[in-house]
Short mmCIF file of N, CA and C in Angstrom, two decimals:
data_model
loop_
_atom_site.label_atom_id
_atom_site.label_comp_id
_atom_site.label_asym_id
_atom_site.label_seq_id
_atom_site.Cartn_x
_atom_site.Cartn_y
_atom_site.Cartn_z
N UNK A 1 120.96 75.61 122.48
CA UNK A 1 121.73 75.44 123.96
C UNK A 1 121.69 77.15 124.23
N UNK A 2 121.86 77.27 125.31
CA UNK A 2 122.18 79.07 125.98
C UNK A 2 123.22 78.94 125.73
N UNK A 3 123.84 79.95 125.75
CA UNK A 3 125.08 80.43 126.10
C UNK A 3 125.44 81.39 127.62
N UNK A 4 126.13 81.26 128.15
CA UNK A 4 126.57 82.09 129.19
C UNK A 4 127.44 82.78 129.66
N UNK A 5 127.19 83.85 130.16
CA UNK A 5 127.97 85.23 130.15
C UNK A 5 129.17 84.92 131.16
N UNK A 6 129.87 86.07 131.24
CA UNK A 6 131.48 85.43 132.42
C UNK A 6 130.66 85.33 133.66
N UNK A 7 129.96 86.46 133.81
CA UNK A 7 129.02 86.51 135.22
C UNK A 7 128.81 85.25 135.78
N UNK A 8 127.66 84.59 134.38
CA UNK A 8 127.14 82.98 135.05
C UNK A 8 128.40 82.61 135.12
N UNK A 9 129.07 82.18 134.64
CA UNK A 9 130.09 81.13 134.64
C UNK A 9 130.97 81.52 135.95
N UNK A 10 130.81 82.21 136.64
CA UNK A 10 131.37 82.92 137.37
C UNK A 10 130.67 82.33 138.75
N UNK A 11 129.29 82.07 138.36
CA UNK A 11 128.39 82.26 139.38
C UNK A 11 128.44 80.53 139.51
N UNK A 12 128.23 80.35 138.04
CA UNK A 12 128.34 78.43 138.41
C UNK A 12 129.58 78.43 139.07
N UNK A 13 130.45 78.14 138.72
CA UNK A 13 131.75 78.16 139.09
C UNK A 13 131.48 78.48 141.00
N UNK A 14 131.28 79.49 141.46
CA UNK A 14 130.81 79.76 142.32
C UNK A 14 130.40 78.42 143.36
N UNK A 15 128.94 78.14 142.42
CA UNK A 15 128.28 77.02 143.08
C UNK A 15 128.66 75.95 143.24
N UNK A 16 129.09 75.59 142.40
CA UNK A 16 130.18 74.32 142.15
C UNK A 16 130.79 74.15 143.57
N UNK A 17 131.89 75.18 143.54
CA UNK A 17 132.44 75.02 144.36
C UNK A 17 132.34 75.14 145.86
N UNK A 18 131.47 75.67 145.91
CA UNK A 18 130.63 75.85 147.33
C UNK A 18 129.81 74.18 147.92
N UNK A 19 129.42 73.57 146.67
CA UNK A 19 129.41 71.96 146.61
C UNK A 19 129.72 71.53 146.88
N UNK A 20 131.30 71.48 146.48
CA UNK A 20 132.20 70.61 146.19
C UNK A 20 132.86 70.95 148.09
N UNK A 21 132.82 71.73 148.85
CA UNK A 21 133.35 72.24 149.93
C UNK A 21 132.25 71.42 151.06
N UNK A 22 131.03 71.59 150.81
CA UNK A 22 129.69 71.07 151.22
C UNK A 22 130.09 69.16 151.23
N UNK A 23 130.47 68.60 150.30
CA UNK A 23 131.01 67.32 150.11
C UNK A 23 131.91 67.08 150.68
N UNK A 24 133.23 67.80 151.08
CA UNK A 24 134.41 67.66 151.78
C UNK A 24 134.34 68.00 153.35
N UNK A 25 133.20 68.52 153.47
CA UNK A 25 133.41 69.04 154.87
C UNK A 25 133.15 67.25 155.61
N UNK A 26 133.34 67.91 157.40
CA UNK A 26 133.29 67.02 158.29
C UNK A 26 132.26 66.37 158.99
N UNK A 27 131.07 67.40 158.35
CA UNK A 27 130.00 67.23 159.04
C UNK A 27 129.08 67.78 160.23
N UNK A 28 129.91 68.92 160.42
CA UNK A 28 129.94 69.45 161.72
C UNK A 28 128.49 70.44 160.66
N UNK A 29 127.87 70.62 162.04
CA UNK A 29 126.02 71.11 162.01
C UNK A 29 126.42 72.59 161.53
N UNK A 30 127.36 73.49 162.02
CA UNK A 30 127.09 74.87 161.88
C UNK A 30 127.79 74.97 160.48
N UNK A 31 128.84 74.73 160.23
CA UNK A 31 129.23 74.89 158.86
C UNK A 31 128.31 74.37 157.64
N UNK A 32 127.61 73.28 158.05
CA UNK A 32 126.66 72.98 157.37
C UNK A 32 125.76 73.96 157.12
N UNK A 33 124.88 74.78 157.86
CA UNK A 33 124.36 75.18 157.95
C UNK A 33 124.60 76.31 157.05
N UNK A 34 125.80 76.87 157.20
CA UNK A 34 126.30 78.01 156.72
C UNK A 34 126.73 78.05 155.43
N UNK A 35 126.90 76.87 155.23
CA UNK A 35 127.00 77.06 153.88
C UNK A 35 126.19 76.52 152.78
N UNK A 36 125.14 75.61 153.51
CA UNK A 36 123.96 75.54 153.06
C UNK A 36 122.98 77.01 152.47
N UNK A 37 123.23 78.12 153.50
CA UNK A 37 122.77 79.08 153.24
C UNK A 37 123.77 79.65 152.49
N UNK A 38 125.13 79.63 152.36
CA UNK A 38 125.33 80.61 151.17
C UNK A 38 125.09 79.91 149.72
N UNK A 39 124.99 78.72 149.82
CA UNK A 39 123.95 77.93 148.74
C UNK A 39 122.79 78.46 148.40
N UNK A 40 122.26 78.49 149.03
CA UNK A 40 120.71 79.12 148.87
C UNK A 40 120.61 80.66 148.45
N UNK A 41 122.22 81.09 148.80
CA UNK A 41 121.79 82.25 148.58
C UNK A 41 122.54 82.98 147.57
N UNK A 42 123.01 82.32 146.79
CA UNK A 42 124.07 82.02 145.75
C UNK A 42 122.81 81.80 144.50
N UNK A 43 122.28 80.44 144.64
CA UNK A 43 121.17 80.23 143.81
C UNK A 43 120.11 81.51 143.72
N UNK A 44 119.92 82.06 144.75
CA UNK A 44 118.99 83.12 144.38
C UNK A 44 119.78 84.19 143.80
N UNK A 45 120.84 84.46 143.82
CA UNK A 45 121.65 85.36 143.31
C UNK A 45 121.84 85.44 142.02
N UNK A 46 121.81 83.85 141.06
CA UNK A 46 122.05 83.20 139.91
C UNK A 46 120.74 84.07 139.57
N UNK A 47 119.93 83.35 140.12
CA UNK A 47 118.49 83.39 139.54
C UNK A 47 117.51 84.89 139.36
N UNK A 48 118.26 85.99 140.33
CA UNK A 48 118.02 87.35 140.09
C UNK A 48 118.95 87.57 138.49
N UNK A 49 119.95 87.21 138.57
CA UNK A 49 120.88 87.61 137.47
C UNK A 49 120.35 87.55 136.32
N UNK A 50 120.11 85.77 136.20
CA UNK A 50 119.63 85.22 134.92
C UNK A 50 117.87 86.25 134.64
N UNK A 51 117.54 86.42 135.09
CA UNK A 51 116.23 87.46 134.81
C UNK A 51 117.03 88.96 134.44
N UNK A 52 117.70 89.25 135.17
CA UNK A 52 118.13 90.55 135.02
C UNK A 52 118.82 90.69 133.42
N UNK A 53 119.46 89.47 133.02
CA UNK A 53 120.25 89.36 132.09
C UNK A 53 118.90 89.14 130.60
N UNK A 54 118.08 88.43 130.86
CA UNK A 54 116.78 88.13 129.70
C UNK A 54 116.28 89.24 129.68
N UNK A 55 115.73 90.33 130.64
CA UNK A 55 115.42 91.65 130.81
C UNK A 55 115.92 92.53 129.53
N UNK A 56 117.05 92.54 129.99
CA UNK A 56 118.37 93.38 129.31
C UNK A 56 118.43 92.84 127.85
N UNK A 57 118.07 91.35 127.72
CA UNK A 57 118.37 91.09 126.06
C UNK A 57 117.41 91.03 125.58
N UNK A 58 115.71 91.03 125.59
CA UNK A 58 115.12 91.58 125.47
C UNK A 58 114.48 93.34 125.11
N UNK A 59 115.52 93.81 126.16
CA UNK A 59 115.67 95.67 125.75
C UNK A 59 116.21 95.90 124.81
N UNK A 60 117.44 95.24 124.49
CA UNK A 60 118.15 95.62 123.41
C UNK A 60 117.37 94.79 122.47
N UNK A 61 116.68 93.71 121.81
CA UNK A 61 116.39 93.58 121.36
C UNK A 61 115.14 94.54 120.39
N UNK A 62 114.50 94.76 121.72
CA UNK A 62 113.22 95.92 121.45
C UNK A 62 113.66 97.55 120.54
N UNK A 63 115.31 97.84 121.36
CA UNK A 63 115.74 98.75 120.92
C UNK A 63 116.56 98.66 119.17
N UNK A 64 117.20 97.64 119.19
CA UNK A 64 117.26 97.36 117.90
C UNK A 64 116.37 97.45 116.88
N UNK A 65 115.37 96.61 116.77
CA UNK A 65 113.97 97.04 115.97
C UNK A 65 113.49 98.19 115.83
N UNK A 66 113.61 98.91 116.93
CA UNK A 66 112.79 100.17 116.63
C UNK A 66 114.21 101.42 115.98
N UNK A 67 115.51 100.63 116.31
CA UNK A 67 116.52 101.70 115.48
C UNK A 67 116.51 101.27 113.73
N UNK A 68 115.97 99.79 113.59
CA UNK A 68 115.64 99.67 112.08
C UNK A 68 114.53 100.31 111.30
N UNK A 69 113.68 100.37 112.89
CA UNK A 69 112.12 101.11 112.02
C UNK A 69 112.41 102.67 111.69
N UNK A 70 113.42 102.97 112.68
CA UNK A 70 113.41 104.60 112.71
C UNK A 70 114.32 104.88 111.69
N UNK A 71 115.44 104.00 111.28
CA UNK A 71 115.78 104.01 109.90
C UNK A 71 115.34 104.57 108.30
N UNK A 72 114.39 103.21 108.73
CA UNK A 72 113.66 103.02 107.31
C UNK A 72 112.63 104.71 107.10
N UNK A 73 112.13 105.11 107.92
CA UNK A 73 111.57 105.91 108.09
C UNK A 73 112.38 107.35 108.12
N UNK A 74 113.55 107.26 108.47
CA UNK A 74 114.45 108.32 108.15
C UNK A 74 114.34 108.29 106.52
N UNK A 75 114.94 107.27 105.98
CA UNK A 75 115.24 106.94 104.64
C UNK A 75 113.98 107.41 103.29
N UNK A 76 112.91 106.95 103.90
CA UNK A 76 111.53 107.60 103.45
C UNK A 76 111.53 108.79 103.14
N UNK A 77 111.76 109.85 104.68
CA UNK A 77 111.68 110.92 104.78
C UNK A 77 112.76 112.05 103.39
N UNK A 78 113.89 111.57 103.58
CA UNK A 78 114.89 112.19 102.70
C UNK A 78 114.48 111.55 101.30
N UNK A 79 114.13 110.43 101.30
CA UNK A 79 113.23 110.03 99.58
C UNK A 79 112.40 111.33 99.23
N UNK A 80 111.43 111.13 100.21
CA UNK A 80 110.45 112.31 99.79
C UNK A 80 110.57 113.79 99.85
N UNK A 81 111.63 114.32 100.94
CA UNK A 81 112.33 115.57 100.65
C UNK A 81 112.95 115.50 99.04
N UNK A 82 113.46 114.52 98.88
CA UNK A 82 114.21 115.04 97.61
C UNK A 82 113.46 115.21 96.06
N UNK A 83 112.23 114.41 96.59
CA UNK A 83 110.56 114.63 95.30
C UNK A 83 110.51 115.85 95.37
N UNK A 84 110.14 116.25 96.47
CA UNK A 84 109.51 117.75 96.33
C UNK A 84 110.71 118.99 96.44
N UNK A 85 111.72 118.70 96.65
CA UNK A 85 112.88 119.61 95.98
C UNK A 85 112.86 119.87 94.67
N UNK A 86 112.79 118.76 94.06
CA UNK A 86 112.55 118.65 92.31
C UNK A 86 111.27 119.24 92.12
N UNK A 87 110.18 118.92 92.95
CA UNK A 87 109.04 119.38 92.60
C UNK A 87 109.07 120.58 92.50
N UNK A 88 109.74 121.24 93.15
CA UNK A 88 109.87 122.82 93.92
C UNK A 88 110.26 123.40 92.64
N UNK A 89 111.75 123.31 92.42
CA UNK A 89 112.62 123.46 91.18
C UNK A 89 111.96 123.54 90.10
N UNK A 90 110.71 122.34 89.84
CA UNK A 90 110.15 122.50 88.31
C UNK A 90 109.03 123.39 88.56
N UNK A 91 108.89 123.84 89.70
CA UNK A 91 107.41 124.55 89.62
C UNK A 91 108.03 126.19 90.28
N UNK A 92 109.44 126.54 90.16
CA UNK A 92 109.68 127.94 90.55
C UNK A 92 109.65 128.74 89.03
N UNK A 93 110.09 128.37 87.97
CA UNK A 93 109.72 129.63 86.44
C UNK A 93 108.36 129.24 86.48
N UNK A 94 107.16 128.81 86.57
CA UNK A 94 105.82 128.42 86.53
C UNK A 94 105.75 129.85 87.27
N UNK A 95 105.77 130.03 88.38
CA UNK A 95 105.77 130.77 89.76
C UNK A 95 106.04 132.07 89.42
N UNK A 96 107.36 132.22 88.55
CA UNK A 96 108.02 133.72 88.08
C UNK A 96 107.33 133.94 87.53
N UNK A 97 106.55 133.23 85.94
CA UNK A 97 105.54 133.81 85.20
C UNK A 97 104.44 134.15 85.79
N UNK A 98 103.82 133.34 86.58
CA UNK A 98 102.78 133.83 86.93
C UNK A 98 103.05 135.48 87.72
N UNK A 99 103.72 135.30 88.51
CA UNK A 99 104.06 136.64 88.95
C UNK A 99 104.15 138.06 87.90
N UNK A 100 105.16 137.57 87.08
CA UNK A 100 105.31 138.39 85.87
C UNK A 100 103.94 139.23 85.56
N UNK A 101 102.94 138.00 85.24
CA UNK A 101 101.78 138.00 84.14
C UNK A 101 100.81 138.67 85.51
N UNK A 102 101.10 138.61 86.82
CA UNK A 102 100.06 139.40 87.49
C UNK A 102 100.73 140.87 87.50
N UNK A 103 101.92 141.09 87.08
CA UNK A 103 102.57 142.67 87.46
C UNK A 103 101.60 143.53 85.77
N UNK A 104 102.05 142.45 84.62
CA UNK A 104 101.41 142.98 83.66
C UNK A 104 100.05 143.50 83.75
N UNK A 105 98.69 142.18 84.16
CA UNK A 105 97.95 142.56 84.40
C UNK A 105 97.47 143.90 85.39
N UNK A 106 98.13 144.16 86.33
CA UNK A 106 97.87 145.13 86.93
C UNK A 106 98.29 146.54 86.51
N UNK A 107 99.79 146.40 85.48
CA UNK A 107 100.06 147.68 84.76
C UNK A 107 99.03 148.04 83.97
N UNK A 108 98.05 146.82 83.05
CA UNK A 108 97.18 146.98 82.08
C UNK A 108 96.22 147.66 82.91
N UNK A 109 95.74 147.04 84.08
CA UNK A 109 94.37 147.52 84.58
C UNK A 109 94.78 149.09 85.29
N UNK A 110 95.66 149.44 85.52
CA UNK A 110 96.07 151.27 85.92
C UNK A 110 96.17 151.49 84.52
N UNK A 111 96.24 151.03 83.44
CA UNK A 111 96.15 152.38 82.31
C UNK A 111 95.11 152.13 81.81
N UNK A 112 94.40 150.62 81.81
CA UNK A 112 92.40 151.43 81.49
C UNK A 112 92.01 152.29 82.36
N UNK A 113 92.23 152.22 83.98
CA UNK A 113 91.76 153.30 84.60
C UNK A 113 92.22 154.44 84.33
N UNK A 114 93.04 154.66 83.93
CA UNK A 114 93.76 156.28 83.50
C UNK A 114 93.12 156.80 82.30
N UNK A 115 92.71 155.59 81.55
CA UNK A 115 92.21 156.32 80.38
C UNK A 115 90.36 156.42 80.56
N UNK A 116 89.94 155.89 81.22
CA UNK A 116 88.22 155.85 81.30
C UNK A 116 88.09 157.32 82.40
N UNK A 117 89.70 157.54 83.06
CA UNK A 117 89.31 158.97 83.82
C UNK A 117 89.47 159.96 82.91
N UNK A 118 90.07 159.86 82.05
CA UNK A 118 90.53 160.91 80.63
C UNK A 118 89.42 161.30 79.89
N UNK A 119 88.66 160.02 79.79
CA UNK A 119 87.53 159.98 79.09
C UNK A 119 86.24 160.61 80.12
N UNK A 120 86.34 160.19 80.95
CA UNK A 120 85.07 161.16 82.00
C UNK A 120 85.33 162.44 82.23
N UNK A 121 86.52 162.81 82.22
CA UNK A 121 87.02 164.44 81.96
C UNK A 121 86.60 164.95 81.17
N UNK A 122 86.62 164.68 80.16
CA UNK A 122 86.25 165.09 78.82
C UNK A 122 84.93 164.84 78.99
N UNK A 123 84.07 164.02 78.93
CA UNK A 123 82.40 163.87 79.13
C UNK A 123 82.09 165.11 79.94
N UNK A 124 83.13 165.03 81.45
CA UNK A 124 82.33 166.12 82.13
C UNK A 124 82.41 167.67 81.58
N UNK A 125 83.62 168.12 80.53
CA UNK A 125 83.98 169.34 80.24
C UNK A 125 82.60 169.29 79.07
N UNK A 126 82.34 168.11 78.39
CA UNK A 126 81.51 168.36 77.33
C UNK A 126 80.25 168.75 77.88
N UNK A 127 79.48 168.04 79.02
CA UNK A 127 78.75 168.28 79.43
C UNK A 127 78.54 169.88 80.39
N UNK A 128 79.10 170.75 80.63
CA UNK A 128 79.64 171.63 81.41
C UNK A 128 80.22 172.38 79.87
N UNK A 129 79.77 172.52 78.51
CA UNK A 129 80.32 173.18 77.71
C UNK A 129 81.15 173.95 77.27
N UNK A 130 82.39 173.29 78.43
CA UNK A 130 83.67 173.93 78.56
C UNK A 130 84.24 173.31 77.11
N UNK A 131 84.25 172.53 76.38
CA UNK A 131 84.90 172.08 75.10
C UNK A 131 83.83 171.72 73.99
N UNK A 132 83.77 172.15 72.89
CA UNK A 132 82.97 172.40 71.96
C UNK A 132 83.67 171.23 70.95
N UNK A 133 82.74 171.04 70.08
CA UNK A 133 83.14 169.41 69.12
C UNK A 133 83.19 168.16 69.62
N UNK A 134 82.19 167.92 70.47
CA UNK A 134 82.41 166.29 70.43
C UNK A 134 80.72 166.33 71.03
N UNK A 135 81.11 164.98 70.60
CA UNK A 135 79.47 164.86 70.68
C UNK A 135 78.83 163.10 71.22
N UNK A 136 80.13 163.08 71.58
CA UNK A 136 80.06 161.46 72.39
C UNK A 136 80.55 160.74 72.65
N UNK A 137 80.76 159.19 73.47
CA UNK A 137 81.53 158.33 73.49
C UNK A 137 82.19 158.10 71.92
N UNK A 138 81.18 157.79 71.04
CA UNK A 138 81.55 157.10 69.81
C UNK A 138 81.56 158.24 68.60
N UNK A 139 81.63 159.09 68.72
CA UNK A 139 81.85 160.36 68.15
C UNK A 139 80.47 161.03 67.73
N UNK A 140 79.18 160.40 67.87
CA UNK A 140 78.28 160.88 67.51
C UNK A 140 77.78 162.45 68.65
#
């Protein structure tokens, strides 16, 4: 059974009292017509209010379900965030090690480049007979 709000109860009470007044009236036509018009007006207002209540009740239910859905999504997002933070923390040392390895490899590459340029300079000096006793790269 449907529960009535205070506003609906007041309207019903108003309608009932209007009906009671009509029953006890003396039968004067103008008074009867005015009461009848007031009764019809009250019925229309009550119908409009009931429709408004139903619409707002549906809006509340929809908002509550959307709120619950958003809460679940937020919880899932928070869990995912925590997982990614843990992964990031686990990968940080690997990243640091990889960066260190890159620095070492660059240093080795620069060193080899430097040695190669020294060897080229020596071989160039040999070709121009500026240095004696060098026979080749392998000592031949």
